[in-house]
Amino acid sequence: TTHPQVTWSVHQISTMAAFNGNWKLTSNEGVGAFSKSIGIADAKIAENKDFGDPNCNVVESITVDGSTVAIKIAIGDRVFRDSKLPIGTEADEPGLDGRPAKHMVTISGNSITRVQKGDGYECSYVRTTDGSTMTVVMTGPGGVTATRKYVKL
């Protein structure tokens, strides 16, 4: 796979570096409604309830290297998701529930945006950093949103 040549500014490089590291979930609002809006089955939502529980030691490990964004989500000792997506190129990768989806990752300002398109839905995940905190706003069909907040470890 070839990736388009990308030239980054000093600001963009420092933005990417701000995301690198481990982030612990501290709050989670609206993920159930968001999950339903993109068609995730109730049984799958129940099975993955720990994903939304700040007390279950949910940690996102993020690595942005200029051409890809890698995110590994662990719940305690269990790896929940491990993905690496190119920046600026659409890629096939299953959604959180395993259904096929296409993803497009872009970086702008202090945000990383991932647009996900699956069978019958489109949603976005926007990660922003502010010092040692990260906020992820997930928006599904009909404007249904969820907000997850993290602190850098």
mmCIF file of C-alpha atoms in Angstrom:
data_model
loop_
_atom_site.group_PDB
_atom_site.id
_atom_site.type_symbol
_atom_site.label_atom_id
_atom_site.label_comp_id
_atom_site.label_asym_id
_atom_site.label_seq_id
_atom_site.Cartn_x
_atom_site.Cartn_y
_atom_site.Cartn_z
ATOM 1 C CA THR A 1 0.000 0.000 0.000
ATOM 2 C CA THR A 2 1.309 3.419 -0.895
ATOM 3 C CA HIS A 3 0.382 6.537 0.996
ATOM 4 C CA PRO A 4 0.265 10.061 -0.410
ATOM 5 C CA GLN A 5 3.259 12.255 0.317
ATOM 6 C CA VAL A 6 2.310 14.461 3.255
ATOM 7 C CA THR A 7 4.179 17.538 4.416
ATOM 8 C CA TRP A 8 3.619 18.521 8.051
ATOM 9 C CA SER A 9 4.111 21.928 9.675
ATOM 10 C CA VAL A 10 5.922 22.291 12.988
ATOM 11 C CA HIS A 11 2.528 22.972 14.634
ATOM 12 C CA GLN A 12 1.041 19.795 13.183
ATOM 13 C CA ILE A 13 4.033 17.739 14.335
ATOM 14 C CA SER A 14 3.697 19.084 17.894
ATOM 15 C CA THR A 15 -0.045 18.334 17.747
ATOM 16 C CA MET A 16 0.660 14.740 16.744
ATOM 17 C CA ALA A 17 3.228 14.370 19.531
ATOM 18 C CA ALA A 18 0.681 15.654 22.093
ATOM 19 C CA PHE A 19 -1.480 12.571 21.408
ATOM 20 C CA ASN A 20 1.311 10.019 21.802
ATOM 21 C CA GLY A 21 1.115 8.079 25.054
ATOM 22 C CA ASN A 22 -1.348 6.325 27.330
ATOM 23 C CA TRP A 23 -4.723 7.847 28.212
ATOM 24 C CA LYS A 24 -6.969 6.578 31.042
ATOM 25 C CA LEU A 25 -10.745 6.947 30.732
ATOM 26 C CA THR A 26 -12.144 9.227 33.456
ATOM 27 C CA SER A 27 -15.719 9.842 32.263
ATOM 28 C CA ASN A 28 -18.118 8.506 29.689
ATOM 29 C CA GLU A 29 -21.499 9.927 28.683
ATOM 30 C CA GLY A 30 -23.932 8.787 26.009
ATOM 31 C CA VAL A 31 -22.032 5.821 24.575
ATOM 32 C CA GLY A 32 -25.058 3.491 24.796
ATOM 33 C CA ALA A 33 -27.249 5.858 22.747
ATOM 34 C CA PHE A 34 -24.401 6.484 20.283
ATOM 35 C CA SER A 35 -23.811 2.737 19.889
ATOM 36 C CA LYS A 36 -27.507 2.151 19.169
ATOM 37 C CA SER A 37 -27.514 5.027 16.634
ATOM 38 C CA ILE A 38 -24.886 3.236 14.539
ATOM 39 C CA GLY A 39 -26.703 -0.077 14.759
ATOM 40 C CA ILE A 40 -24.725 -1.974 17.390
ATOM 41 C CA ALA A 41 -26.899 -4.760 18.803
ATOM 42 C CA ASP A 42 -28.043 -4.559 22.442
ATOM 43 C CA ALA A 43 -26.300 -7.885 23.182
ATOM 44 C CA LYS A 44 -22.963 -6.503 21.895
ATOM 45 C CA ILE A 45 -23.419 -3.296 23.914
ATOM 46 C CA ALA A 46 -24.048 -5.385 27.063
ATOM 47 C CA GLU A 47 -21.068 -7.642 26.290
ATOM 48 C CA ASN A 48 -18.760 -4.611 25.992
ATOM 49 C CA LYS A 49 -20.156 -2.603 28.932
ATOM 50 C CA ASP A 50 -16.694 -2.351 30.559
ATOM 51 C CA PHE A 51 -15.539 -0.254 27.566
ATOM 52 C CA GLY A 52 -17.583 2.613 28.981
ATOM 53 C CA ASP A 53 -16.799 2.127 32.669
ATOM 54 C CA PRO A 54 -14.044 4.420 34.025
ATOM 55 C CA ASN A 55 -13.690 2.021 36.996
ATOM 56 C CA CYS A 56 -12.546 -0.820 34.703
ATOM 57 C CA ASN A 57 -9.126 0.706 33.913
ATOM 58 C CA VAL A 58 -9.825 1.557 30.256
ATOM 59 C CA VAL A 59 -6.589 2.840 28.676
ATOM 60 C CA GLU A 60 -6.040 4.062 25.119
ATOM 61 C CA SER A 61 -2.444 3.884 23.892
ATOM 62 C CA ILE A 62 -2.023 6.268 20.957
ATOM 63 C CA THR A 63 0.891 6.567 18.552
ATOM 64 C CA VAL A 64 0.814 9.154 15.766
ATOM 65 C CA ASP A 65 3.861 8.936 13.513
ATOM 66 C CA GLY A 66 3.002 11.270 10.630
ATOM 67 C CA SER A 67 1.610 8.639 8.259
ATOM 68 C CA THR A 68 -0.548 6.532 10.603
ATOM 69 C CA VAL A 69 -2.546 6.701 13.815
ATOM 70 C CA ALA A 70 -2.324 3.579 15.962
ATOM 71 C CA ILE A 71 -4.770 3.119 18.831
ATOM 72 C CA LYS A 72 -4.760 0.213 21.217
ATOM 73 C CA ILE A 73 -7.582 0.095 23.753
ATOM 74 C CA ALA A 74 -7.080 -2.085 26.810
ATOM 75 C CA ILE A 75 -9.605 -2.860 29.525
ATOM 76 C CA GLY A 76 -7.516 -4.041 32.450
ATOM 77 C CA ASP A 77 -5.211 -6.708 30.977
ATOM 78 C CA ARG A 78 -7.463 -7.443 27.960
ATOM 79 C CA VAL A 79 -6.829 -5.786 24.590
ATOM 80 C CA PHE A 80 -10.232 -4.589 23.396
ATOM 81 C CA ARG A 81 -9.095 -3.070 20.087
ATOM 82 C CA ASP A 82 -5.792 -2.660 18.279
ATOM 83 C CA SER A 83 -5.868 -0.675 15.042
ATOM 84 C CA LYS A 84 -3.487 1.280 12.856
ATOM 85 C CA LEU A 85 -4.998 3.516 10.197
ATOM 86 C CA PRO A 86 -3.318 5.681 7.550
ATOM 87 C CA ILE A 87 -3.726 9.451 7.741
ATOM 88 C CA GLY A 88 -5.561 10.930 4.751
ATOM 89 C CA THR A 89 -6.363 7.624 3.008
ATOM 90 C CA GLU A 90 -9.574 5.619 3.348
ATOM 91 C CA ALA A 91 -8.965 2.184 4.869
ATOM 92 C CA ASP A 92 -11.018 -0.919 5.608
ATOM 93 C CA GLU A 93 -11.144 -1.880 9.283
ATOM 94 C CA PRO A 94 -13.913 -3.481 11.338
ATOM 95 C CA GLY A 95 -15.904 -1.199 13.642
ATOM 96 C CA LEU A 96 -15.846 -1.722 17.411
ATOM 97 C CA ASP A 97 -18.481 -4.438 17.076
ATOM 98 C CA GLY A 98 -16.683 -6.268 14.254
ATOM 99 C CA ARG A 99 -18.872 -5.130 11.342
ATOM 100 C CA PRO A 100 -17.001 -4.101 8.165
ATOM 101 C CA ALA A 101 -16.411 -0.354 7.862
ATOM 102 C CA LYS A 102 -14.344 2.199 5.976
ATOM 103 C CA HIS A 103 -12.359 4.760 7.948
ATOM 104 C CA MET A 104 -10.765 8.097 7.044
ATOM 105 C CA VAL A 105 -8.389 9.712 9.552
ATOM 106 C CA THR A 106 -7.386 13.380 9.308
ATOM 107 C CA ILE A 107 -5.459 15.735 11.571
ATOM 108 C CA SER A 108 -6.313 19.414 11.901
ATOM 109 C CA GLY A 109 -5.317 21.838 14.647
ATOM 110 C CA ASN A 110 -5.267 19.947 17.953
ATOM 111 C CA SER A 111 -7.709 17.294 16.708
ATOM 112 C CA ILE A 112 -7.607 13.863 15.143
ATOM 113 C CA THR A 113 -10.840 13.031 13.326
ATOM 114 C CA ARG A 114 -11.884 9.567 12.190
ATOM 115 C CA VAL A 115 -14.952 9.233 9.982
ATOM 116 C CA GLN A 116 -16.359 5.707 9.919
ATOM 117 C CA LYS A 117 -18.817 4.498 7.268
ATOM 118 C CA GLY A 118 -20.555 1.164 7.620
ATOM 119 C CA ASP A 119 -23.643 -0.545 6.300
ATOM 120 C CA GLY A 120 -26.393 2.047 6.733
ATOM 121 C CA TYR A 121 -24.551 4.534 8.952
ATOM 122 C CA GLU A 122 -21.790 7.127 9.150
ATOM 123 C CA CYS A 123 -20.235 8.426 12.356
ATOM 124 C CA SER A 124 -17.240 10.446 13.506
ATOM 125 C CA TYR A 125 -14.790 10.300 16.387
ATOM 126 C CA VAL A 126 -13.006 13.586 17.154
ATOM 127 C CA ARG A 127 -10.107 13.426 19.629
ATOM 128 C CA THR A 128 -8.769 16.715 21.007
ATOM 129 C CA THR A 129 -6.033 17.296 23.545
ATOM 130 C CA ASP A 130 -5.544 20.089 26.035
ATOM 131 C CA GLY A 131 -2.388 19.488 28.040
ATOM 132 C CA SER A 132 -2.836 16.274 30.005
ATOM 133 C CA THR A 133 -6.498 15.767 29.080
ATOM 134 C CA MET A 134 -8.080 14.305 25.966
ATOM 135 C CA THR A 135 -11.736 14.481 24.956
ATOM 136 C CA VAL A 136 -13.324 12.175 22.399
ATOM 137 C CA VAL A 137 -16.649 13.297 20.939
ATOM 138 C CA MET A 138 -18.425 10.597 18.963
ATOM 139 C CA THR A 139 -21.273 11.678 16.672
ATOM 140 C CA GLY A 140 -23.654 9.245 15.051
ATOM 141 C CA PRO A 141 -26.680 9.433 12.758
ATOM 142 C CA GLY A 142 -29.221 12.079 13.736
ATOM 143 C CA GLY A 143 -26.603 13.996 15.722
ATOM 144 C CA VAL A 144 -26.530 11.490 18.607
ATOM 145 C CA THR A 145 -23.339 12.221 20.558
ATOM 146 C CA ALA A 146 -21.217 10.601 23.214
ATOM 147 C CA THR A 147 -18.321 12.172 25.097
ATOM 148 C CA ARG A 148 -15.406 10.323 26.647
ATOM 149 C CA LYS A 149 -12.759 12.119 28.731
ATOM 150 C CA TYR A 150 -9.257 10.864 29.481
ATOM 151 C CA VAL A 151 -6.216 11.875 31.502
ATOM 152 C CA LYS A 152 -2.685 11.247 30.287
ATOM 153 C CA LEU A 153 -0.755 8.705 32.328
#
